[in-house]
Tab-separated table of C-alpha atoms in Angstrom:
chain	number	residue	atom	x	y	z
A	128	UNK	CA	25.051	-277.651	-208.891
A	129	UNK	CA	27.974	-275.116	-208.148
A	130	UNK	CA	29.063	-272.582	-211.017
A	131	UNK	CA	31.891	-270.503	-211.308
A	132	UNK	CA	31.177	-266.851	-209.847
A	133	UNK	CA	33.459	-263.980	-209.207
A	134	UNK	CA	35.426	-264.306	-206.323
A	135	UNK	CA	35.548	-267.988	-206.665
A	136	UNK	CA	38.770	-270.189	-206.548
A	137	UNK	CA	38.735	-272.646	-209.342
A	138	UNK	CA	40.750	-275.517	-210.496
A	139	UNK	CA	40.657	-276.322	-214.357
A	140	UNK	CA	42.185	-277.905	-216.869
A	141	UNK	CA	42.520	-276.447	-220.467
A	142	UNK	CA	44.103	-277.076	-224.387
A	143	UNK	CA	45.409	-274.037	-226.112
A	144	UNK	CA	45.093	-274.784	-229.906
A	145	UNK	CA	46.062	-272.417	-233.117
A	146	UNK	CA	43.218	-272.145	-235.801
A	147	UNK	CA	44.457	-275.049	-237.862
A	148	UNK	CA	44.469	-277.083	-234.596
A	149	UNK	CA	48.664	-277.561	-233.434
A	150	UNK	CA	48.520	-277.888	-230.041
A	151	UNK	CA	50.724	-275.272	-227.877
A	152	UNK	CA	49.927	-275.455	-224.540
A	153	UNK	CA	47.859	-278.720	-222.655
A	154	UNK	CA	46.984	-278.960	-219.228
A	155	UNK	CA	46.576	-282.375	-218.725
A	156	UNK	CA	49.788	-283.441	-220.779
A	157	UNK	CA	51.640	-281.806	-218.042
A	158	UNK	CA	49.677	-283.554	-215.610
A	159	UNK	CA	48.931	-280.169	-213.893
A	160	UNK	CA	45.924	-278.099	-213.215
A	161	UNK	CA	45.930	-274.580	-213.065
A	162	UNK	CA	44.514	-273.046	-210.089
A	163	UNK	CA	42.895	-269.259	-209.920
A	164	UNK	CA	40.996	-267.193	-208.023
A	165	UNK	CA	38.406	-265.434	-210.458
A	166	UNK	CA	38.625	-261.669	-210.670
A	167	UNK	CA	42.240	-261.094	-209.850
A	168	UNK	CA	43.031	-260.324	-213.427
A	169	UNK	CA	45.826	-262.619	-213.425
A	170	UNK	CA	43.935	-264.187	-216.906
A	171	UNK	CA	43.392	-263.261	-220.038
A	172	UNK	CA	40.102	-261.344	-219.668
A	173	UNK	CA	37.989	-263.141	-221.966
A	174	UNK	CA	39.390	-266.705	-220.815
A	175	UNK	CA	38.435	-265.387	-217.605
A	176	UNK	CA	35.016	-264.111	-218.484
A	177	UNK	CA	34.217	-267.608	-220.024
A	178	UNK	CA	34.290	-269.264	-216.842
A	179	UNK	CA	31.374	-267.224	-215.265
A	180	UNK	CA	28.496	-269.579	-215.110
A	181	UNK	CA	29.968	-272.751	-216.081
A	182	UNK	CA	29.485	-275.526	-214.058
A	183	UNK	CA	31.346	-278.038	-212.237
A	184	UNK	CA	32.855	-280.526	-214.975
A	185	UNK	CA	31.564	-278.679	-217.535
A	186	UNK	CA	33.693	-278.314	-221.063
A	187	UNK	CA	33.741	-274.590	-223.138
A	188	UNK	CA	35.432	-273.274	-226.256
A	189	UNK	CA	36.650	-270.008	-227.005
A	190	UNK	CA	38.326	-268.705	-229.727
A	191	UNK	CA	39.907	-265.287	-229.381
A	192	UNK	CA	41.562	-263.117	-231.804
A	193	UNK	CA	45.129	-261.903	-231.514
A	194	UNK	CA	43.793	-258.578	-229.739
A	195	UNK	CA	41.573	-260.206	-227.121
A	196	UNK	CA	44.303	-262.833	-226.390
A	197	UNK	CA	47.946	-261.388	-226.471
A	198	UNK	CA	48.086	-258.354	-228.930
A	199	UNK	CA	49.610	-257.943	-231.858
A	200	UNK	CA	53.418	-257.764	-232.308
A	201	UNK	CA	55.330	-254.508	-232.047
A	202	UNK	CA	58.508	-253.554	-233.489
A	203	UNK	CA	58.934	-251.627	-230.569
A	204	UNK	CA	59.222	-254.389	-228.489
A	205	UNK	CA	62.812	-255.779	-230.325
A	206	UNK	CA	65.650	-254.276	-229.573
A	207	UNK	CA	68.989	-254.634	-229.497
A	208	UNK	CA	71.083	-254.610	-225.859
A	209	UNK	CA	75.268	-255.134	-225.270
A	210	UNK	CA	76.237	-258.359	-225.007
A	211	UNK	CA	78.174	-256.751	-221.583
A	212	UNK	CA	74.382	-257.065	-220.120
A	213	UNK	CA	74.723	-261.170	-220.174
A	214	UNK	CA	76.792	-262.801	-217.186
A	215	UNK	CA	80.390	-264.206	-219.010
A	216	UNK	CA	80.400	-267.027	-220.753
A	217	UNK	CA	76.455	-266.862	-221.469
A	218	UNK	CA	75.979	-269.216	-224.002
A	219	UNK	CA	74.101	-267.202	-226.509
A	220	UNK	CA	71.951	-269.351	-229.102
A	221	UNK	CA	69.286	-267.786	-231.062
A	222	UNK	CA	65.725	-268.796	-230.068
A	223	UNK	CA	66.758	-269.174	-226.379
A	224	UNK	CA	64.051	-267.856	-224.210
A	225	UNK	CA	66.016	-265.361	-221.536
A	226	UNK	CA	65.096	-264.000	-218.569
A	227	UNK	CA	65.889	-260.403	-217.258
A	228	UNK	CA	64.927	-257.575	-214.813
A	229	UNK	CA	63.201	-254.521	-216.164
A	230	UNK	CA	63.502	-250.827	-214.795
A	231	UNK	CA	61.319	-251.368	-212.108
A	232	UNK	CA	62.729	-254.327	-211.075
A	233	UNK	CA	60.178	-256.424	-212.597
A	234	UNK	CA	61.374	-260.116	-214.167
A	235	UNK	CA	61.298	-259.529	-217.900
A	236	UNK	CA	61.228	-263.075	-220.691
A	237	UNK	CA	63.048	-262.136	-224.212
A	238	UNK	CA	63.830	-264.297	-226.727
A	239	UNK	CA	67.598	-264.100	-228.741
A	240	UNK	CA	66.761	-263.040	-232.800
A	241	UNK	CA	70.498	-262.861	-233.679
A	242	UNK	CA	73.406	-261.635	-231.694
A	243	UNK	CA	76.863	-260.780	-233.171
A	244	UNK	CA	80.497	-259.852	-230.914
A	245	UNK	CA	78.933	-257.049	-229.603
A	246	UNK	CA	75.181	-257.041	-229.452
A	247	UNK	CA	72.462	-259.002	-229.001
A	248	UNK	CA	68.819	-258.782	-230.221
A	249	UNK	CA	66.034	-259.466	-228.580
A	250	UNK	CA	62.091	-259.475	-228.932
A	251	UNK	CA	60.034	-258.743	-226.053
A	252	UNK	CA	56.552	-259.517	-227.513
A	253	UNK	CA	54.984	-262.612	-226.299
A	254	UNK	CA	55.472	-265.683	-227.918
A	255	UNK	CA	51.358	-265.790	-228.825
A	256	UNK	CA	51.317	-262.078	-229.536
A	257	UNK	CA	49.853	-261.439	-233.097
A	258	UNK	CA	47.960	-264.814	-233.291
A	259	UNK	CA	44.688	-266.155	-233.121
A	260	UNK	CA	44.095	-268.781	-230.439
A	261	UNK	CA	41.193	-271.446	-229.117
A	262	UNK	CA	40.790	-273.069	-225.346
A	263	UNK	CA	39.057	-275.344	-224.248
């Protein structure tokens, strides 16, 4: 029977729950599987470490804290930007995920907090940053 090593590609499908069991994220509703190579870091590391040694078909569930999935939230990461920054005629709604380029170039996801005439405010944490969450 195969099991996961490093180095291996791997096809999976998983459920991302919250402690009291709300759904946010499911694989399979999508209809899509996600495909990695294991070791590239492109996972969360302990997600990523729970693969090692399972098997082909087999099921696992982790629960990780808000540090060993996405962090905890940081004031640092809101902050308020000129509404000049958005193209004309953006139509500005708060809660609207928004996409942007960072100093390096690098695409950057925001979401809108509140915006006025002038300004907008934005918070760059991620949306799971500060919580507790389970996969299976």
């Amino acid at each position: 029977m195969k099991t996961v090593t490093d180095g291996n590609s791997v096809k999976l499908h998983y459920k991302g729950t919250f402690p009291d069991g709300e759904v946010f994220d499911d694989s399979r509703l999508r209809g899509e599987a996600m495909n990695i190579l294991v070791g590239q870091g492109r996972l969360l590391p302990s997600f990523e470490s729970a693969l090692i040694g399972m098997a082909e078909g087999e099921v696992k569930s982790i629960s990780l804290t808000s540090e060993e999935a996405y962090g905890d939230r940081t004031d640092n990461a809101v902050v308020t930007t000129p509404k000049s920054a958005f193209p004309e005629n953006f139509p500005f709604e708060v809660g609207l995920t928004v996409q942007g380029t960072g100093p390096a170039g690098q695409p950057i996801m925001a979401k809108i907090l509140s915006f006025d005439d002038g300004e907008v405010v934005l918070d760059h944490n991620h949306p799971l940053a500060g919580k507790d969450i389970n996969f299976e």
